[in-house]
mmCIF file of C-alpha atoms and ligand atoms in Angstrom:
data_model
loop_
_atom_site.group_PDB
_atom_site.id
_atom_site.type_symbol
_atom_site.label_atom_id
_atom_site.label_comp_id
_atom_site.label_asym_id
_atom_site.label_seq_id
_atom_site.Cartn_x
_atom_site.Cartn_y
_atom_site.Cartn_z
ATOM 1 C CA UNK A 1 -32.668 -7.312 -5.874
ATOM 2 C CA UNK A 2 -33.373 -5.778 -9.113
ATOM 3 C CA UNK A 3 -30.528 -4.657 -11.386
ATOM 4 C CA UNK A 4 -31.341 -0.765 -11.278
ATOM 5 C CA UNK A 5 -30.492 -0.923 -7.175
ATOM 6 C CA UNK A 6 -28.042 1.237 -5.744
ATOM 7 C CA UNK A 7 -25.115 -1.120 -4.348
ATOM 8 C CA UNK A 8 -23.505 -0.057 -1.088
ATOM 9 C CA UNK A 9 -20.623 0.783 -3.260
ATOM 10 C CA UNK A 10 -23.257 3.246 -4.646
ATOM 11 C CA UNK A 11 -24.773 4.304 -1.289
ATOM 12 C CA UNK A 12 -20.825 4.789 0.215
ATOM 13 C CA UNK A 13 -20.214 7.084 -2.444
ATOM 14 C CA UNK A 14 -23.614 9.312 -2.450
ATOM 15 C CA UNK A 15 -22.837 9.542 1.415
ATOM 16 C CA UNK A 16 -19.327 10.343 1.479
ATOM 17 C CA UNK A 17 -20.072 13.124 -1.044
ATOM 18 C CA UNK A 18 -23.207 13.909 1.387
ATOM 19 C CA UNK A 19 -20.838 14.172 4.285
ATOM 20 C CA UNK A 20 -18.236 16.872 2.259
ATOM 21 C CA UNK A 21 -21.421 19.560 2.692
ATOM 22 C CA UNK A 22 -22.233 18.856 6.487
ATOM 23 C CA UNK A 23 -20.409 19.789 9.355
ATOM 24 C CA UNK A 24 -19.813 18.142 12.803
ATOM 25 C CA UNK A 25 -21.662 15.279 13.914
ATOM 26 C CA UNK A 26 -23.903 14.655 10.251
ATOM 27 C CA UNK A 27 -20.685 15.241 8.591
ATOM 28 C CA UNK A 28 -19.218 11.860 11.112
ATOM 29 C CA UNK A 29 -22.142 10.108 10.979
ATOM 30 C CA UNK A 30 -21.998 10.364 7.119
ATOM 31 C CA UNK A 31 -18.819 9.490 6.702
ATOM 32 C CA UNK A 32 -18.812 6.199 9.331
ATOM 33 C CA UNK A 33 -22.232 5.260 7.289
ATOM 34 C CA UNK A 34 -19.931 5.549 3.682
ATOM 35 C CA UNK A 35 -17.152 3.486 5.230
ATOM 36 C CA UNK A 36 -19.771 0.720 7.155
ATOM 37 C CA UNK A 37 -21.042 0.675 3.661
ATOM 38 C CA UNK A 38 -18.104 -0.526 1.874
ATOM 39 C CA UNK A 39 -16.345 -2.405 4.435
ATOM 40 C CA UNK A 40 -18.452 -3.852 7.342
ATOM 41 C CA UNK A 41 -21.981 -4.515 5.658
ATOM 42 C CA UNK A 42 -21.863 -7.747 4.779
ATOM 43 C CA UNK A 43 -25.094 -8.107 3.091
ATOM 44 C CA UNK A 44 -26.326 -5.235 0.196
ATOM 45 C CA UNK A 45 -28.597 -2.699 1.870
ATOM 46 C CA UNK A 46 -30.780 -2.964 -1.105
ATOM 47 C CA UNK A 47 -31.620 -6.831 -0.252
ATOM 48 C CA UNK A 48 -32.331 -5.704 3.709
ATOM 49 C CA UNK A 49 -34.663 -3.125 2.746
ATOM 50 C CA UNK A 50 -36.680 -5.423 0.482
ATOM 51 C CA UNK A 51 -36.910 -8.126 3.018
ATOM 52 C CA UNK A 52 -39.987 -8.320 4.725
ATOM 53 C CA UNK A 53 -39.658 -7.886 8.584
ATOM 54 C CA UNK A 54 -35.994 -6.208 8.564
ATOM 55 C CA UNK A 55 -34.844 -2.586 8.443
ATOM 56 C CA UNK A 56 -31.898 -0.366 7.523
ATOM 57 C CA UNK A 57 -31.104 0.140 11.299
ATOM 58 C CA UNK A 58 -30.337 -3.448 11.177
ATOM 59 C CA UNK A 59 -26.937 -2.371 9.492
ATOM 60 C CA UNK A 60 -23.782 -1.138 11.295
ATOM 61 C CA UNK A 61 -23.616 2.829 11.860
ATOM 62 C CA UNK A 62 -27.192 3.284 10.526
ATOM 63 C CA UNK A 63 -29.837 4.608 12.903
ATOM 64 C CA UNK A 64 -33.099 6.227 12.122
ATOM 65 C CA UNK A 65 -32.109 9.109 10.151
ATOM 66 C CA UNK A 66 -29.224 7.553 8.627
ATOM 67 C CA UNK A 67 -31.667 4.926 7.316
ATOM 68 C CA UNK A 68 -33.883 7.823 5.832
ATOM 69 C CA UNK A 69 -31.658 9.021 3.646
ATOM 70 C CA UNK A 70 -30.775 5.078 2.454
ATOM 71 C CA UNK A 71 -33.895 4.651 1.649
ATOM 72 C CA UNK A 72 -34.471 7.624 -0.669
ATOM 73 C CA UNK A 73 -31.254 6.780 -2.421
ATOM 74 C CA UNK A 74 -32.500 3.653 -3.331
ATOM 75 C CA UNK A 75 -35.787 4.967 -4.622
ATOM 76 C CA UNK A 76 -33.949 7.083 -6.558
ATOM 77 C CA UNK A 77 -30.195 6.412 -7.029
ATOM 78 C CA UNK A 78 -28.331 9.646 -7.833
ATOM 79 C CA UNK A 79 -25.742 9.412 -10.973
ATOM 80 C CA UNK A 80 -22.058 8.844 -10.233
ATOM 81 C CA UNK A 81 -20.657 9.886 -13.746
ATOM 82 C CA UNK A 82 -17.501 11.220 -11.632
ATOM 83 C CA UNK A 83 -16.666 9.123 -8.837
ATOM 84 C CA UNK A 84 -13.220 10.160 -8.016
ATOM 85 C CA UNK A 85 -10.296 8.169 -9.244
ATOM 86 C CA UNK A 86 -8.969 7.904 -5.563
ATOM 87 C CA UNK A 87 -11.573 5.895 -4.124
ATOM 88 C CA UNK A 88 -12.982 4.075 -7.468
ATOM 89 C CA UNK A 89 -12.003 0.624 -8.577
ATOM 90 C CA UNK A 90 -12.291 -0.547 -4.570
ATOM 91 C CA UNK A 91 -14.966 -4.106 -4.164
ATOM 92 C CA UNK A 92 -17.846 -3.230 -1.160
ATOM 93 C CA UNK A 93 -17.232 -6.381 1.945
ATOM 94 C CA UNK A 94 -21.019 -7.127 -0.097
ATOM 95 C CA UNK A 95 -19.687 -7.678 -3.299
ATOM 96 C CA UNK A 96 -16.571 -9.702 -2.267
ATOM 97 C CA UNK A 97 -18.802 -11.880 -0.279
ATOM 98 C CA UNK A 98 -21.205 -12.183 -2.735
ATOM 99 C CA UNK A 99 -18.277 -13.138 -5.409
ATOM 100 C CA UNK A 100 -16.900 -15.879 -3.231
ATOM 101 C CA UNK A 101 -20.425 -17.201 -2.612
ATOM 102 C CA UNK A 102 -20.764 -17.814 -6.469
ATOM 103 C CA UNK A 103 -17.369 -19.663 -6.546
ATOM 104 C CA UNK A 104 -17.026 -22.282 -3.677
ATOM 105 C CA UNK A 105 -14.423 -24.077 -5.081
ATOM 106 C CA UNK A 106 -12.055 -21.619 -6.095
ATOM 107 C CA UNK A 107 -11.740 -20.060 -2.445
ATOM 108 C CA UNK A 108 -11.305 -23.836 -1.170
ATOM 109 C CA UNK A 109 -8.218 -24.244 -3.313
ATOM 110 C CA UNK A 110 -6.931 -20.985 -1.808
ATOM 111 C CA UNK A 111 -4.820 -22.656 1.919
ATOM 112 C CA UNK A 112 -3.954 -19.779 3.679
ATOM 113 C CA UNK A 113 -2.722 -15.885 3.791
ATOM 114 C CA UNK A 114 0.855 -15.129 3.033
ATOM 115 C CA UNK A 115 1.307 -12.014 4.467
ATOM 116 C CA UNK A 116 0.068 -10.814 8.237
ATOM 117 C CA UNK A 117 1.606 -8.494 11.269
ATOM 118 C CA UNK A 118 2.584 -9.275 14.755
ATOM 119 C CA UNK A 119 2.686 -7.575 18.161
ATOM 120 C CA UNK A 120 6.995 -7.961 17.076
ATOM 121 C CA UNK A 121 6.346 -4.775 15.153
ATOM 122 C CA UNK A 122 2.829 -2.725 14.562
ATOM 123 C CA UNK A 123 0.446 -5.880 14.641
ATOM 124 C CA UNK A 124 -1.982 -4.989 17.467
ATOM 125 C CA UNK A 125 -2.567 -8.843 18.498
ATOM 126 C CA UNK A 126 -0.123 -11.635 19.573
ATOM 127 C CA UNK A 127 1.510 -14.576 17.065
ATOM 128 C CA UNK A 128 -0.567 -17.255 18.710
ATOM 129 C CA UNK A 129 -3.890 -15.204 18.648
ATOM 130 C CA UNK A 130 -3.147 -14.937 14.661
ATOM 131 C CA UNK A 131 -2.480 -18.354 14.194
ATOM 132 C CA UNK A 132 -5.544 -19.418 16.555
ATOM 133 C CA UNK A 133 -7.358 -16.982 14.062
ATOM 134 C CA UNK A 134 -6.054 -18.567 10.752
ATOM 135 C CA UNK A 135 -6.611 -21.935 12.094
ATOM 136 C CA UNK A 136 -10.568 -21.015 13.015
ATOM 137 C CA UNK A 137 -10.818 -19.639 8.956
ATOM 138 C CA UNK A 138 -9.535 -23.391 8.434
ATOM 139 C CA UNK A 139 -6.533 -22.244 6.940
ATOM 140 C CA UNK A 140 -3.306 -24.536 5.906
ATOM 141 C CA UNK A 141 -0.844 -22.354 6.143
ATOM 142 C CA UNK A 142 -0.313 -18.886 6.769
ATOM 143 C CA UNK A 143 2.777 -16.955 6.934
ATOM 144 C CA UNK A 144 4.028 -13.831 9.646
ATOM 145 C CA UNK A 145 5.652 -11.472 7.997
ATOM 146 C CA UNK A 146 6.083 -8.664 10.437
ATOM 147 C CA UNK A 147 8.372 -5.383 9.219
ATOM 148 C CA UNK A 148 12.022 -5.265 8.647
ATOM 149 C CA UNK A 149 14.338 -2.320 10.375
ATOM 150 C CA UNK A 150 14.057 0.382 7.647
ATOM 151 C CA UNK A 151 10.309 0.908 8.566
ATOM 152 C CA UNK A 152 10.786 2.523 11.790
ATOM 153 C CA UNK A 153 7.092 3.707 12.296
ATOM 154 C CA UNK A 154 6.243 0.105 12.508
ATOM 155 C CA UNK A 155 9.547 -0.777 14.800
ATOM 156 C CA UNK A 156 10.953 -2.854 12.318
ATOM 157 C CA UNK A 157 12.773 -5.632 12.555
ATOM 158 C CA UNK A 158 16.747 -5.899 12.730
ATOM 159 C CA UNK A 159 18.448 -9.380 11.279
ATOM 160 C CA UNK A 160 19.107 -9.732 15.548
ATOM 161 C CA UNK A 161 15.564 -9.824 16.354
ATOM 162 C CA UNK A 162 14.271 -11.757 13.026
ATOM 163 C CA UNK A 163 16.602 -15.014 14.172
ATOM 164 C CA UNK A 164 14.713 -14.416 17.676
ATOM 165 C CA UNK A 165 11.175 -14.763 15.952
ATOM 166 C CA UNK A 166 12.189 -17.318 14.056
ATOM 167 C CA UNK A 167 13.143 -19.408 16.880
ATOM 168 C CA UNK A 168 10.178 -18.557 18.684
ATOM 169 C CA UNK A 169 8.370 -19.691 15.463
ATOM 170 C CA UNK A 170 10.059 -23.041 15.798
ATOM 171 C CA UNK A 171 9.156 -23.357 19.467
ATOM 172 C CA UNK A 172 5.372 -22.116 18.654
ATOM 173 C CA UNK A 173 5.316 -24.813 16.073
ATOM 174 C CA UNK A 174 5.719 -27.792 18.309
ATOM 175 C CA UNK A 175 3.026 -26.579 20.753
ATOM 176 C CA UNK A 176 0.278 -26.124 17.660
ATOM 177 C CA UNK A 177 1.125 -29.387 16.852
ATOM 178 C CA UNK A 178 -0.204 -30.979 20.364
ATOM 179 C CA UNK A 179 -3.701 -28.169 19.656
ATOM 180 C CA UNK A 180 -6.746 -29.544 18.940
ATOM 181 C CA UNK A 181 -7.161 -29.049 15.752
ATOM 182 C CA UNK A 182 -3.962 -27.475 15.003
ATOM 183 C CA UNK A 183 -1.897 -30.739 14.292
ATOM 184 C CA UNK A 184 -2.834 -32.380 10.756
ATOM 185 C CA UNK A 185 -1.211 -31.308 8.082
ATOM 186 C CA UNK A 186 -1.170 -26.974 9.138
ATOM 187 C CA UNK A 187 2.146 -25.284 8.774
ATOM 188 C CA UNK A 188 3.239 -21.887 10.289
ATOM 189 C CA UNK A 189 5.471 -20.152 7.792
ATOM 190 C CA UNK A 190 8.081 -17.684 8.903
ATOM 191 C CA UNK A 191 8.542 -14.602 6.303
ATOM 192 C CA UNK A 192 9.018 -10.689 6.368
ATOM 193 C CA UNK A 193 7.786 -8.006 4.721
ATOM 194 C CA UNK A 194 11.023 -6.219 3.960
ATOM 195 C CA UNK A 195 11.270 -2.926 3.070
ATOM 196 C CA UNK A 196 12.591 -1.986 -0.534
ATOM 197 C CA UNK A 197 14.249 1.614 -1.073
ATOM 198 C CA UNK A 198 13.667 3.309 -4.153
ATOM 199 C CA UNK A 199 16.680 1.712 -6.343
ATOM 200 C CA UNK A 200 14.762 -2.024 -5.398
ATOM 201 C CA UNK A 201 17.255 -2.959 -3.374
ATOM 202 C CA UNK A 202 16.312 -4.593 0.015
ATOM 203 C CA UNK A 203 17.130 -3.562 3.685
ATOM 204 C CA UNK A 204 17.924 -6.786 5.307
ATOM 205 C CA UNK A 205 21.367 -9.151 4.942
ATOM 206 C CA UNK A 206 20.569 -11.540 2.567
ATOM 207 C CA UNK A 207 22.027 -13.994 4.571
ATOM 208 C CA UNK A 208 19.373 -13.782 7.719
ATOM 209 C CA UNK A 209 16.365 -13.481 4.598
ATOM 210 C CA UNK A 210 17.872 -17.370 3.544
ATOM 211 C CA UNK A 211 16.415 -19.148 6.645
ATOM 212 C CA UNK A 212 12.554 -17.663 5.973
ATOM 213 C CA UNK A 213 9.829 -19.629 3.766
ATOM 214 C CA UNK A 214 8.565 -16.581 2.376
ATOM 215 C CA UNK A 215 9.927 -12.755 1.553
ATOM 216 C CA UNK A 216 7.621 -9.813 0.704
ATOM 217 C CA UNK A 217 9.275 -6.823 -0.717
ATOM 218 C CA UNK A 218 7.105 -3.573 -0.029
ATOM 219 C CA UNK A 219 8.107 -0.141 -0.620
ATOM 220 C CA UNK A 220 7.255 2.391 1.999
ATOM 221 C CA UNK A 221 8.729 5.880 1.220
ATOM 222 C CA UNK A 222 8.139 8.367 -1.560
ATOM 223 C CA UNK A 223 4.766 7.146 -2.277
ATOM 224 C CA UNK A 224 3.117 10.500 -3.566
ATOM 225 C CA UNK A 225 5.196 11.024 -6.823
ATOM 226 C CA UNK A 226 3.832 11.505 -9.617
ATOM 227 C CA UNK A 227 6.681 10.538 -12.581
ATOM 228 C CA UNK A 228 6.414 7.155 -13.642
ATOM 229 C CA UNK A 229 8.099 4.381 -11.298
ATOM 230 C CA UNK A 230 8.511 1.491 -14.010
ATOM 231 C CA UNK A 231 12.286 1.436 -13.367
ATOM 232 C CA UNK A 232 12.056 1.329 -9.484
ATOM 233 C CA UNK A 233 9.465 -1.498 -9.748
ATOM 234 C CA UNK A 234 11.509 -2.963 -12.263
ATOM 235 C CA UNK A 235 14.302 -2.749 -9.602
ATOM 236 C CA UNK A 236 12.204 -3.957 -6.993
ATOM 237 C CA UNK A 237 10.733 -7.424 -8.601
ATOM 238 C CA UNK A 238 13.934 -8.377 -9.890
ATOM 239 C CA UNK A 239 15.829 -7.836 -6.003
ATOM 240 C CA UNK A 240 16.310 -11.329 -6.019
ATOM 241 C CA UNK A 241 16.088 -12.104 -2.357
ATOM 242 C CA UNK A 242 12.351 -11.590 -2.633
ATOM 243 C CA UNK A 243 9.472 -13.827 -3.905
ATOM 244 C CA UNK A 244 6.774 -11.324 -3.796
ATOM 245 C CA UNK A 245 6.469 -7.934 -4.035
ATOM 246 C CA UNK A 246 3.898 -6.808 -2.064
ATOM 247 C CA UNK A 247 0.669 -4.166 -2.165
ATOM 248 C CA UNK A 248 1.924 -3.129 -5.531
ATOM 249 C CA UNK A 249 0.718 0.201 -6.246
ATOM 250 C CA UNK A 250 0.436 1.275 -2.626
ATOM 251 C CA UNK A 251 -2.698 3.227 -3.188
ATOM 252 C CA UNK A 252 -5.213 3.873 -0.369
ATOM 253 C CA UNK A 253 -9.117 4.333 -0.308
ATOM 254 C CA UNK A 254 -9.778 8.061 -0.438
ATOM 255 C CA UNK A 255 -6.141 8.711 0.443
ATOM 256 C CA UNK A 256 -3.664 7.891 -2.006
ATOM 257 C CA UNK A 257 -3.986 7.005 -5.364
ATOM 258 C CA UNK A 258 -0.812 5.426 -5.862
ATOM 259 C CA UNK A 259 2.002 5.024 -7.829
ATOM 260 C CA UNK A 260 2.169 5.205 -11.621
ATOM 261 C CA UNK A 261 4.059 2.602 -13.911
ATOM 262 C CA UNK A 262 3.813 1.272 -17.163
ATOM 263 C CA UNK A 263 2.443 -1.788 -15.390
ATOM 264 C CA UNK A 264 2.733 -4.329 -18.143
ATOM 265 C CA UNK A 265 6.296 -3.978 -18.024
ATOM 266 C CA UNK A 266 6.917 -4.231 -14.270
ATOM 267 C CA UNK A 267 4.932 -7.625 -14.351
ATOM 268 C CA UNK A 268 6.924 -8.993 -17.684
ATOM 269 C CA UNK A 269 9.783 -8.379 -15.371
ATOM 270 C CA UNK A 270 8.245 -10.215 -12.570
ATOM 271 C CA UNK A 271 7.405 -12.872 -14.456
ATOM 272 C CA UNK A 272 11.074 -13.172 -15.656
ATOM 273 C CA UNK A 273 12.516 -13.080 -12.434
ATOM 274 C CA UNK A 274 9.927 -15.850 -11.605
ATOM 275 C CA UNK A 275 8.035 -13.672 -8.679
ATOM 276 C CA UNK A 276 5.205 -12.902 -7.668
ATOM 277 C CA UNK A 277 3.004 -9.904 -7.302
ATOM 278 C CA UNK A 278 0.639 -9.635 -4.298
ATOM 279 C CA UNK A 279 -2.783 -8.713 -4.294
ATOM 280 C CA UNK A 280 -3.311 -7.392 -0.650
ATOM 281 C CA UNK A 281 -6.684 -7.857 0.255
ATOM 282 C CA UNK A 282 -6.811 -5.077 3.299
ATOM 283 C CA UNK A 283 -10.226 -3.278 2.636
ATOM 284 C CA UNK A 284 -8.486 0.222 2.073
ATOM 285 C CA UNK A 285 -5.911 -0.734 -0.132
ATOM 286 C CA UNK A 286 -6.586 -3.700 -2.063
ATOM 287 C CA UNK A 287 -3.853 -3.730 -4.361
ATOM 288 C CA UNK A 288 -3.385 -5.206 -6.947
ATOM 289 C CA UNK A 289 -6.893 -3.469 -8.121
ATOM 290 C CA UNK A 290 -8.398 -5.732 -10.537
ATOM 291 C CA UNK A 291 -7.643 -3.323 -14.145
ATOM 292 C CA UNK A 292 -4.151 -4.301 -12.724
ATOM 293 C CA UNK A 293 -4.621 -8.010 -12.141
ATOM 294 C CA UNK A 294 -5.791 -8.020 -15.695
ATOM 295 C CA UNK A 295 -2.347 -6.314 -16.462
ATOM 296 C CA UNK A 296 -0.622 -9.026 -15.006
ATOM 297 C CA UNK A 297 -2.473 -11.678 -16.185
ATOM 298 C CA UNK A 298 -1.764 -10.877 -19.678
ATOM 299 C CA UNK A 299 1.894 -11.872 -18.196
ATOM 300 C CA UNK A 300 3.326 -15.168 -17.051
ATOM 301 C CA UNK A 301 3.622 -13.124 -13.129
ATOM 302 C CA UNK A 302 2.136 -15.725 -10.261
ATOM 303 C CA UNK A 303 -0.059 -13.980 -7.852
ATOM 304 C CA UNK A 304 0.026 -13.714 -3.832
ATOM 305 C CA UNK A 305 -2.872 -13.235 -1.499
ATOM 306 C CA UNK A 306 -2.464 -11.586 1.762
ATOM 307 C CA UNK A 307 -4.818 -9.650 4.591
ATOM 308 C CA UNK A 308 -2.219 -7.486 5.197
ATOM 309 C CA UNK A 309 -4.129 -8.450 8.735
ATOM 310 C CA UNK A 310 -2.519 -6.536 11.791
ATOM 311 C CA UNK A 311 -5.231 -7.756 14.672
ATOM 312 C CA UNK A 312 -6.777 -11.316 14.685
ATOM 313 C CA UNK A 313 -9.917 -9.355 14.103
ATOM 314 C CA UNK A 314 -8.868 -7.911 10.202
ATOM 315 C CA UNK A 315 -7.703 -11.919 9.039
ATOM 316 C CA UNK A 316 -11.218 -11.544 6.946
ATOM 317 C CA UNK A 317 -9.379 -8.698 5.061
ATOM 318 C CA UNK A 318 -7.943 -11.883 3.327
ATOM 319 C CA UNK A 319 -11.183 -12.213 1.435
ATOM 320 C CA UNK A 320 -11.104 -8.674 -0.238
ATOM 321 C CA UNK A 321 -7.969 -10.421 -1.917
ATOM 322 C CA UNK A 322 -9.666 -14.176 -3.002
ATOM 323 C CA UNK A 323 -13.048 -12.265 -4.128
ATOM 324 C CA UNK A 324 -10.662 -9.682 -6.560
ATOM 325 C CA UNK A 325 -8.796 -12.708 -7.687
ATOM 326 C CA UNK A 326 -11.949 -14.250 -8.742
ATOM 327 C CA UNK A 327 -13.490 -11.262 -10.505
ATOM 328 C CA UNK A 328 -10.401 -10.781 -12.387
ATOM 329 C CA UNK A 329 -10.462 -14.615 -13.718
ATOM 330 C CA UNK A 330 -7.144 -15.627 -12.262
ATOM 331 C CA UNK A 331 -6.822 -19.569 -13.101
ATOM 332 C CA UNK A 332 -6.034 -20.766 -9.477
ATOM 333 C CA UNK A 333 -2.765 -22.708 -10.456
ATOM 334 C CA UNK A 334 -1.674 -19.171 -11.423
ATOM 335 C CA UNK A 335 -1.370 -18.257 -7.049
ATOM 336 C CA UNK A 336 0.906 -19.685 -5.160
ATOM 337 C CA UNK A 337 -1.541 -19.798 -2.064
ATOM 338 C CA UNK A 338 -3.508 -22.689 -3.972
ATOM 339 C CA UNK A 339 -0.543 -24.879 -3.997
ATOM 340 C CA UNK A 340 1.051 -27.977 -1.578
ATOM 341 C CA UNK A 341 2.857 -25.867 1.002
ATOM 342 C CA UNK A 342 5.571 -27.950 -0.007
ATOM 343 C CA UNK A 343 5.466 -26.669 -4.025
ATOM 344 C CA UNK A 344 4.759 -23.461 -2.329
ATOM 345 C CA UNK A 345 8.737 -23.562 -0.540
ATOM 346 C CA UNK A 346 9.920 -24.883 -3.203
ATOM 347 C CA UNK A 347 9.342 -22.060 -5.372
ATOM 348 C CA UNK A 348 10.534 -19.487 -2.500
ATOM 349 C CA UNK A 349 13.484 -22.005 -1.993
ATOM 350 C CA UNK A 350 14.908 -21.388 -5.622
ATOM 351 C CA UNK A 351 14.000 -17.893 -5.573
ATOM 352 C CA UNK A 352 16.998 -17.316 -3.528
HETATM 353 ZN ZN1 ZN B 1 3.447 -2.765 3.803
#
């Protein structure tokens, strides 16, 4: 590929801006093709259309005319001088590949995905077909960390029905051990994502939180304001029932572009309280975005990865999270993921 080709990045945007002038079923095809071209192409288009015997069709949501109008923006890539701030700063499924590709070590030390959702609130598959899934990625660990109550849209979980997954966590964990493959040396980790209101303070007793290996803290609500949130972050990462506070900014891909802080601080304060900040590797959001994980790493804040995964099939989310980890130069001893499960409950352990 030479340098001057149009990533699918590139292509995503020049056919999501293509799809704002069509109408009906252009105007869906357009946009499917800009989203297939961020998030499901695994390979650049620009490397298909150059091999010899292969074709444009050959990629997800691209048929004959589709492929057309590929092709002429990679003849001729059309400037992006303005891409718009809510859907910049966002890696392609391409380039994430590509970046763990070029680092084969680094996403070895990285055991397993700390945060992922259940059928027990809005996870669409099962707890053994996630941990069948995490085992298959050859995962050590991973954690469940389904909602807590205050997220009702995602029946959240009260303290009642938390004990009951964790004992059906215990259970599950004696039956892995006798699967083939599942016995040496994996461990299931029980958490929660727990929703934070706006003054940082949690909505779970901190007495049924003490039992779990690992505690996200998330906020959910008043997500669109625009005045600066340092002091609710600030709040929120020193709540000290949690370990790590989860998809940071909450922005979303060509949705929501997330709250504003003066970030340096928030992480300072993170790194005080001895927490971590996530980066959530789920295609739309991944948050931390990298100018942020430079933030942070100018801090002493340990990192998180998570898929933010709610169906077996979206545990690959987990590698939007490694590949921005990598591209942002994050020593590996500097995410807790990378270490001895048993370091890794350790820290969670003294965080309260
Ligand atoms: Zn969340």
């Amino acid at each position: 590929m030479s340098d001057a080709a149009a990533t699918n990045a590139h292509i995503a945007e020049v056919l999501a801006r293509a799809a704002e002038a069509e109408e009906g079923h252009r105007r869906r095809a357009l946009e499917r093709a800009a989203r297939a071209a961020m998030f499901v192409w695994v390979e650049e288009a620009a490397d298909v259309a150059e091999a010899a015997g292969r074709s444009l069709t050959e990629l997800t949501g691209v048929g004959p005319w589709l492929a057309g109008n590929i092709e002429s923006i990679l003849a001729d890539p059309p400037g992006l001088e303005d891409l718009p701030e809510i859907r910049r700063g966002f890696l392609s499924l391409a380039e994430a590949r590509a970046a763990m590709a070029a680092a084969p070590e680094f996403v070895a030390a990285v055991g397993g995905d700390l945060q992922m959702h259940t059928l027990e609130t809005d996870g669409k598959s099962t707890l053994e077909e996630m941990v069948a899934g995490c085992l298959a990625r050859g995962y050590r660990f991973n954690a469940i960390t389904d909602h807590s109550k205050g997220l009702k849209i995602a029946h959240g979980m009260s303290e009642e029905r938390l004990l009951m997954q964790g004992e059906e966590i215990r259970r599950f964990r004696s039956e892995i051990a006798g699967w083939d493959g599942g016995g040496a040396g994996y461990r299931l980790l029980h958490g929660i994502e727990m929703n934070l209101e706006t003054d940082g303070s949690g909505d779970m007793d901190p007495d049924s939180l003490a039992q779990l290996d690992v505690v996200l803290g998330a906020f959910h609500s008043a997500l669109r304001l625009e005045e600066d949130q340092t002091d609710r972050y600030v709040a929120g990462v020193r709540n000290p029932t949690i370990d790590v506070l989860a998809h940071p900014t909450t922005r979303r891909f060509g949705g929501r572009l997330g709250l504003r802080a003066e970030w340096a601080t928030v992480f300072a304060a993170a790194a005080d309280a001895g927490h971590a900040v996530e980066i959530d590797g789920t295609p739309a959001r991944q948050d931390l975005p990298i100018e942020l994980i430079h933030i942070a790493l100018e801090t002493d804040a340990l990192f998180s990865l998570g898929s933010d995964a709610h169906h077996v099939n979206e545990l690959h989310f987990f590698d939007y999270a490694v590949a921005a980890a990598i591209l942002a130069g994050v020593p590996p001893e500097r995410i807790v993921n990378t270490w001895p499960v048993d370091d890794l409950l350790g820290w969670t352990r003294s965080n309260g």
